[in-house]
């Protein structure tokens, strides 16, 4: 499904994800593309144990985890509004808060080298978060200035102890996934 959207599911089985497209101001997708970067941190890990801990905490109905889950849902509404307004600073705040909320769900999910990387990048970005549970090692960020790949590569190159990382350009998908079956 192309574009910017929000996915929701009710607490029921079978799980069914409902998707709502978010309408953004004219030209905002290109602005977003100009400010969005993906960083391979080089710090991958198996997320299975983290997921098991999160599920145990959820099933135990630990108050902090239940409150945080509720906060994640509420925060999603604010993020959708930031997209509708076309506000990069608000969207950046959403990314950073989202990462803080994910860390509450899975303590220990942030490797030290990644924290160092995020600290060094913080003055240059509106916000940032590891993708998923962070196990794949990808950090996405929303830069304050457009087209900052080379500038941020230079910033990271001056930082010791980061290891094998790379910065990539990314764009919001405008067409969605399509498959074509070829004849026999």
PDB file of C-alpha atoms in Angstrom:
ATOM      1  CA  UNK A   1       0.000   0.000   0.000  1.00  0.00           C
ATOM      2  CA  UNK A   2       1.702   3.189  -1.146  1.00  0.00           C
ATOM      3  CA  UNK A   3       1.915   6.526   0.610  1.00  0.00           C
ATOM      4  CA  UNK A   4       1.630   7.512   4.241  1.00  0.00           C
ATOM      5  CA  UNK A   5      -0.813   5.545   6.318  1.00  0.00           C
ATOM      6  CA  UNK A   6      -1.730   4.318   9.755  1.00  0.00           C
ATOM      7  CA  UNK A   7      -2.472   0.671  10.507  1.00  0.00           C
ATOM      8  CA  UNK A   8      -4.737  -0.422  13.342  1.00  0.00           C
ATOM      9  CA  UNK A   9      -6.053  -3.723  14.599  1.00  0.00           C
ATOM     10  CA  UNK A  10      -8.593  -4.598  17.225  1.00  0.00           C
ATOM     11  CA  UNK A  11      -7.637  -6.842  20.137  1.00  0.00           C
ATOM     12  CA  UNK A  12      -9.166  -9.945  18.607  1.00  0.00           C
ATOM     13  CA  UNK A  13      -8.321 -13.061  16.650  1.00  0.00           C
ATOM     14  CA  UNK A  14      -7.961 -13.507  13.835  1.00  0.00           C
ATOM     15  CA  UNK A  15      -5.932 -10.331  13.646  1.00  0.00           C
ATOM     16  CA  UNK A  16      -7.113  -7.963  10.930  1.00  0.00           C
ATOM     17  CA  UNK A  17      -5.162  -4.812  10.155  1.00  0.00           C
ATOM     18  CA  UNK A  18      -7.220  -1.851   8.990  1.00  0.00           C
ATOM     19  CA  UNK A  19      -5.317   0.771   7.018  1.00  0.00           C
ATOM     20  CA  UNK A  20      -6.133   4.471   6.843  1.00  0.00           C
ATOM     21  CA  UNK A  21      -4.371   6.693   4.332  1.00  0.00           C
ATOM     22  CA  UNK A  22      -3.142   9.974   5.793  1.00  0.00           C
ATOM     23  CA  UNK A  23      -3.610  12.993   3.554  1.00  0.00           C
ATOM     24  CA  UNK A  24      -0.632  15.340   3.675  1.00  0.00           C
ATOM     25  CA  UNK A  25      -0.173  18.875   2.305  1.00  0.00           C
ATOM     26  CA  UNK A  26       0.791  19.326  -1.333  1.00  0.00           C
ATOM     27  CA  UNK A  27       4.538  18.762  -1.794  1.00  0.00           C
ATOM     28  CA  UNK A  28       5.074  17.338   1.695  1.00  0.00           C
ATOM     29  CA  UNK A  29       5.998  13.854   0.472  1.00  0.00           C
ATOM     30  CA  UNK A  30       8.912  15.338  -1.496  1.00  0.00           C
ATOM     31  CA  UNK A  31       9.928  17.440   1.510  1.00  0.00           C
ATOM     32  CA  UNK A  32       9.833  14.321   3.657  1.00  0.00           C
ATOM     33  CA  UNK A  33      11.913  12.409   1.100  1.00  0.00           C
ATOM     34  CA  UNK A  34      14.515  15.214   1.177  1.00  0.00           C
ATOM     35  CA  UNK A  35      14.806  14.970   4.980  1.00  0.00           C
ATOM     36  CA  UNK A  36      14.534  11.220   5.546  1.00  0.00           C
ATOM     37  CA  UNK A  37      17.635   9.015   5.870  1.00  0.00           C
ATOM     38  CA  UNK A  38      18.213   5.402   6.833  1.00  0.00           C
ATOM     39  CA  UNK A  39      21.383   4.459   8.702  1.00  0.00           C
ATOM     40  CA  UNK A  40      22.616   0.895   8.918  1.00  0.00           C
ATOM     41  CA  UNK A  41      24.241   0.986  12.359  1.00  0.00           C
ATOM     42  CA  UNK A  42      26.153  -2.267  11.962  1.00  0.00           C
ATOM     43  CA  UNK A  43      24.723  -3.371  15.321  1.00  0.00           C
ATOM     44  CA  UNK A  44      22.299  -6.219  14.724  1.00  0.00           C
ATOM     45  CA  UNK A  45      21.071  -8.668  17.313  1.00  0.00           C
ATOM     46  CA  UNK A  46      18.524 -11.410  17.732  1.00  0.00           C
ATOM     47  CA  UNK A  47      15.291  -9.753  18.889  1.00  0.00           C
ATOM     48  CA  UNK A  48      13.646 -13.033  19.960  1.00  0.00           C
ATOM     49  CA  UNK A  49      14.652 -12.746  23.625  1.00  0.00           C
ATOM     50  CA  UNK A  50      13.550  -9.119  23.733  1.00  0.00           C
ATOM     51  CA  UNK A  51      10.189 -10.082  22.280  1.00  0.00           C
ATOM     52  CA  UNK A  52       9.769 -12.876  24.839  1.00  0.00           C
ATOM     53  CA  UNK A  53      10.478 -10.415  27.676  1.00  0.00           C
ATOM     54  CA  UNK A  54       8.003  -7.890  26.276  1.00  0.00           C
ATOM     55  CA  UNK A  55       5.302 -10.556  25.938  1.00  0.00           C
ATOM     56  CA  UNK A  56       5.906 -11.802  29.496  1.00  0.00           C
ATOM     57  CA  UNK A  57       5.592  -8.254  30.811  1.00  0.00           C
ATOM     58  CA  UNK A  58       2.387  -7.746  28.813  1.00  0.00           C
ATOM     59  CA  UNK A  59       0.788 -11.001  29.979  1.00  0.00           C
ATOM     60  CA  UNK A  60       1.778 -10.170  33.568  1.00  0.00           C
ATOM     61  CA  UNK A  61      -0.122  -6.892  33.000  1.00  0.00           C
ATOM     62  CA  UNK A  62       2.745  -4.887  34.488  1.00  0.00           C
ATOM     63  CA  UNK A  63       1.297  -1.380  34.953  1.00  0.00           C
ATOM     64  CA  UNK A  64       4.230   0.399  33.275  1.00  0.00           C
ATOM     65  CA  UNK A  65       3.931  -1.801  30.183  1.00  0.00           C
ATOM     66  CA  UNK A  66       0.137  -1.460  29.961  1.00  0.00           C
ATOM     67  CA  UNK A  67       0.384   2.340  30.365  1.00  0.00           C
ATOM     68  CA  UNK A  68       3.113   2.501  27.750  1.00  0.00           C
ATOM     69  CA  UNK A  69       1.035   0.437  25.285  1.00  0.00           C
ATOM     70  CA  UNK A  70      -1.841   2.867  25.793  1.00  0.00           C
ATOM     71  CA  UNK A  71       0.614   5.756  25.308  1.00  0.00           C
ATOM     72  CA  UNK A  72       1.837   4.245  22.031  1.00  0.00           C
ATOM     73  CA  UNK A  73      -1.728   4.200  20.697  1.00  0.00           C
ATOM     74  CA  UNK A  74      -2.365   7.797  21.804  1.00  0.00           C
ATOM     75  CA  UNK A  75       0.973   8.925  20.398  1.00  0.00           C
ATOM     76  CA  UNK A  76       0.064   7.479  17.004  1.00  0.00           C
ATOM     77  CA  UNK A  77      -2.776   9.999  16.760  1.00  0.00           C
ATOM     78  CA  UNK A  78      -0.322  12.860  17.374  1.00  0.00           C
ATOM     79  CA  UNK A  79       2.045  11.495  14.735  1.00  0.00           C
ATOM     80  CA  UNK A  80      -0.779  11.271  12.195  1.00  0.00           C
ATOM     81  CA  UNK A  81      -1.649  14.900  12.950  1.00  0.00           C
ATOM     82  CA  UNK A  82       1.998  15.935  12.422  1.00  0.00           C
ATOM     83  CA  UNK A  83       1.819  14.313   8.971  1.00  0.00           C
ATOM     84  CA  UNK A  84      -1.496  16.039   8.195  1.00  0.00           C
ATOM     85  CA  UNK A  85       0.026  19.398   9.170  1.00  0.00           C
ATOM     86  CA  UNK A  86       3.190  18.700   7.181  1.00  0.00           C
ATOM     87  CA  UNK A  87       5.326  19.611  10.189  1.00  0.00           C
ATOM     88  CA  UNK A  88       8.830  18.135  10.155  1.00  0.00           C
ATOM     89  CA  UNK A  89       9.656  19.382  13.692  1.00  0.00           C
ATOM     90  CA  UNK A  90       6.490  17.787  15.127  1.00  0.00           C
ATOM     91  CA  UNK A  91       7.117  14.605  13.180  1.00  0.00           C
ATOM     92  CA  UNK A  92      10.681  14.515  14.500  1.00  0.00           C
ATOM     93  CA  UNK A  93       9.422  14.812  18.070  1.00  0.00           C
ATOM     94  CA  UNK A  94       7.096  11.908  17.330  1.00  0.00           C
ATOM     95  CA  UNK A  95      10.003   9.749  16.138  1.00  0.00           C
ATOM     96  CA  UNK A  96      12.100  10.476  19.204  1.00  0.00           C
ATOM     97  CA  UNK A  97       9.232   9.907  21.646  1.00  0.00           C
ATOM     98  CA  UNK A  98       8.343   6.699  19.809  1.00  0.00           C
ATOM     99  CA  UNK A  99      11.888   5.412  20.379  1.00  0.00           C
ATOM    100  CA  UNK A 100      11.680   6.309  24.073  1.00  0.00           C
ATOM    101  CA  UNK A 101       8.390   4.411  24.318  1.00  0.00           C
ATOM    102  CA  UNK A 102       9.867   1.375  22.564  1.00  0.00           C
ATOM    103  CA  UNK A 103      12.794   1.375  25.004  1.00  0.00           C
ATOM    104  CA  UNK A 104      10.308   1.276  27.888  1.00  0.00           C
ATOM    105  CA  UNK A 105       8.732  -1.819  26.326  1.00  0.00           C
ATOM    106  CA  UNK A 106      12.078  -3.539  25.782  1.00  0.00           C
ATOM    107  CA  UNK A 107      14.759  -2.349  28.209  1.00  0.00           C
ATOM    108  CA  UNK A 108      18.250  -3.067  26.901  1.00  0.00           C
ATOM    109  CA  UNK A 109      17.280  -2.826  23.223  1.00  0.00           C
ATOM    110  CA  UNK A 110      19.611   0.113  22.566  1.00  0.00           C
ATOM    111  CA  UNK A 111      23.258  -0.849  22.018  1.00  0.00           C
ATOM    112  CA  UNK A 112      25.811   1.606  23.434  1.00  0.00           C
ATOM    113  CA  UNK A 113      27.335   2.335  20.008  1.00  0.00           C
ATOM    114  CA  UNK A 114      23.869   3.152  18.652  1.00  0.00           C
ATOM    115  CA  UNK A 115      23.227   5.528  21.566  1.00  0.00           C
ATOM    116  CA  UNK A 116      26.551   7.224  20.798  1.00  0.00           C
ATOM    117  CA  UNK A 117      25.559   7.502  17.140  1.00  0.00           C
ATOM    118  CA  UNK A 118      22.157   8.965  18.038  1.00  0.00           C
ATOM    119  CA  UNK A 119      23.761  11.492  20.407  1.00  0.00           C
ATOM    120  CA  UNK A 120      26.182  12.660  17.704  1.00  0.00           C
ATOM    121  CA  UNK A 121      23.364  12.974  15.149  1.00  0.00           C
ATOM    122  CA  UNK A 122      20.888  14.699  17.515  1.00  0.00           C
ATOM    123  CA  UNK A 123      21.929  18.306  16.705  1.00  0.00           C
ATOM    124  CA  UNK A 124      21.331  17.608  13.003  1.00  0.00           C
ATOM    125  CA  UNK A 125      17.938  15.904  13.187  1.00  0.00           C
ATOM    126  CA  UNK A 126      14.374  16.704  14.187  1.00  0.00           C
ATOM    127  CA  UNK A 127      14.038  13.128  15.443  1.00  0.00           C
ATOM    128  CA  UNK A 128      15.229   9.535  15.101  1.00  0.00           C
ATOM    129  CA  UNK A 129      14.326   5.970  16.022  1.00  0.00           C
ATOM    130  CA  UNK A 130      15.557   2.456  15.467  1.00  0.00           C
ATOM    131  CA  UNK A 131      13.301   0.537  13.105  1.00  0.00           C
ATOM    132  CA  UNK A 132      11.191  -2.252  14.592  1.00  0.00           C
ATOM    133  CA  UNK A 133      12.725  -3.575  17.802  1.00  0.00           C
ATOM    134  CA  UNK A 134      16.133  -2.436  16.572  1.00  0.00           C
ATOM    135  CA  UNK A 135      17.367  -5.964  15.972  1.00  0.00           C
ATOM    136  CA  UNK A 136      17.973  -5.343  12.279  1.00  0.00           C
ATOM    137  CA  UNK A 137      20.322  -2.490  13.047  1.00  0.00           C
ATOM    138  CA  UNK A 138      18.549   0.234  11.082  1.00  0.00           C
ATOM    139  CA  UNK A 139      18.098   3.782  12.378  1.00  0.00           C
ATOM    140  CA  UNK A 140      15.840   6.195  10.546  1.00  0.00           C
ATOM    141  CA  UNK A 141      16.131   9.921  10.974  1.00  0.00           C
ATOM    142  CA  UNK A 142      14.465  13.124   9.932  1.00  0.00           C
ATOM    143  CA  UNK A 143      17.105  15.774   9.228  1.00  0.00           C
ATOM    144  CA  UNK A 144      16.705  19.470   9.983  1.00  0.00           C
ATOM    145  CA  UNK A 145      18.171  20.430   6.615  1.00  0.00           C
ATOM    146  CA  UNK A 146      17.370  18.732   3.286  1.00  0.00           C
ATOM    147  CA  UNK A 147      19.701  16.279   1.543  1.00  0.00           C
ATOM    148  CA  UNK A 148      22.143  15.740   4.418  1.00  0.00           C
ATOM    149  CA  UNK A 149      23.549  12.294   3.538  1.00  0.00           C
ATOM    150  CA  UNK A 150      27.103  13.490   2.843  1.00  0.00           C
ATOM    151  CA  UNK A 151      27.126  15.953   5.762  1.00  0.00           C
ATOM    152  CA  UNK A 152      26.047  13.269   8.236  1.00  0.00           C
ATOM    153  CA  UNK A 153      28.545  10.795   6.798  1.00  0.00           C
ATOM    154  CA  UNK A 154      31.230  13.355   7.657  1.00  0.00           C
ATOM    155  CA  UNK A 155      29.823  13.769  11.194  1.00  0.00           C
ATOM    156  CA  UNK A 156      29.830  10.017  11.811  1.00  0.00           C
ATOM    157  CA  UNK A 157      33.295   9.590  10.283  1.00  0.00           C
ATOM    158  CA  UNK A 158      34.678  11.780  13.087  1.00  0.00           C
ATOM    159  CA  UNK A 159      33.071   9.635  15.784  1.00  0.00           C
ATOM    160  CA  UNK A 160      35.143   6.815  17.270  1.00  0.00           C
ATOM    161  CA  UNK A 161      33.822   3.355  18.067  1.00  0.00           C
ATOM    162  CA  UNK A 162      30.901   3.199  15.647  1.00  0.00           C
ATOM    163  CA  UNK A 163      32.192   0.327  13.553  1.00  0.00           C
ATOM    164  CA  UNK A 164      30.648  -0.639  10.222  1.00  0.00           C
ATOM    165  CA  UNK A 165      27.779   1.725   9.361  1.00  0.00           C
ATOM    166  CA  UNK A 166      26.320   3.211   6.183  1.00  0.00           C
ATOM    167  CA  UNK A 167      23.808   5.941   5.349  1.00  0.00           C
ATOM    168  CA  UNK A 168      21.134   5.444   2.696  1.00  0.00           C
ATOM    169  CA  UNK A 169      18.610   7.613   0.896  1.00  0.00           C
ATOM    170  CA  UNK A 170      15.001   6.485   1.251  1.00  0.00           C
ATOM    171  CA  UNK A 171      11.685   7.657  -0.133  1.00  0.00           C
ATOM    172  CA  UNK A 172       8.030   7.242   0.672  1.00  0.00           C
ATOM    173  CA  UNK A 173       6.680   4.577  -1.684  1.00  0.00           C
ATOM    174  CA  UNK A 174       4.314   6.241  -4.159  1.00  0.00           C
ATOM    175  CA  UNK A 175       3.177   3.111  -6.022  1.00  0.00           C
ATOM    176  CA  UNK A 176       3.011   0.164  -3.644  1.00  0.00           C
ATOM    177  CA  UNK A 177       4.076  -3.369  -4.319  1.00  0.00           C
ATOM    178  CA  UNK A 178       3.028  -4.873  -7.625  1.00  0.00           C
ATOM    179  CA  UNK A 179       3.592  -8.349  -8.975  1.00  0.00           C
ATOM    180  CA  UNK A 180       3.522  -9.476 -12.547  1.00  0.00           C
ATOM    181  CA  UNK A 181       3.168 -13.149 -13.412  1.00  0.00           C
ATOM    182  CA  UNK A 182       5.072 -14.049 -16.534  1.00  0.00           C
ATOM    183  CA  UNK A 183       3.661 -16.591 -18.955  1.00  0.00           C
ATOM    184  CA  UNK A 184       4.932 -20.132 -18.997  1.00  0.00           C
TER     185      UNK A 184
END
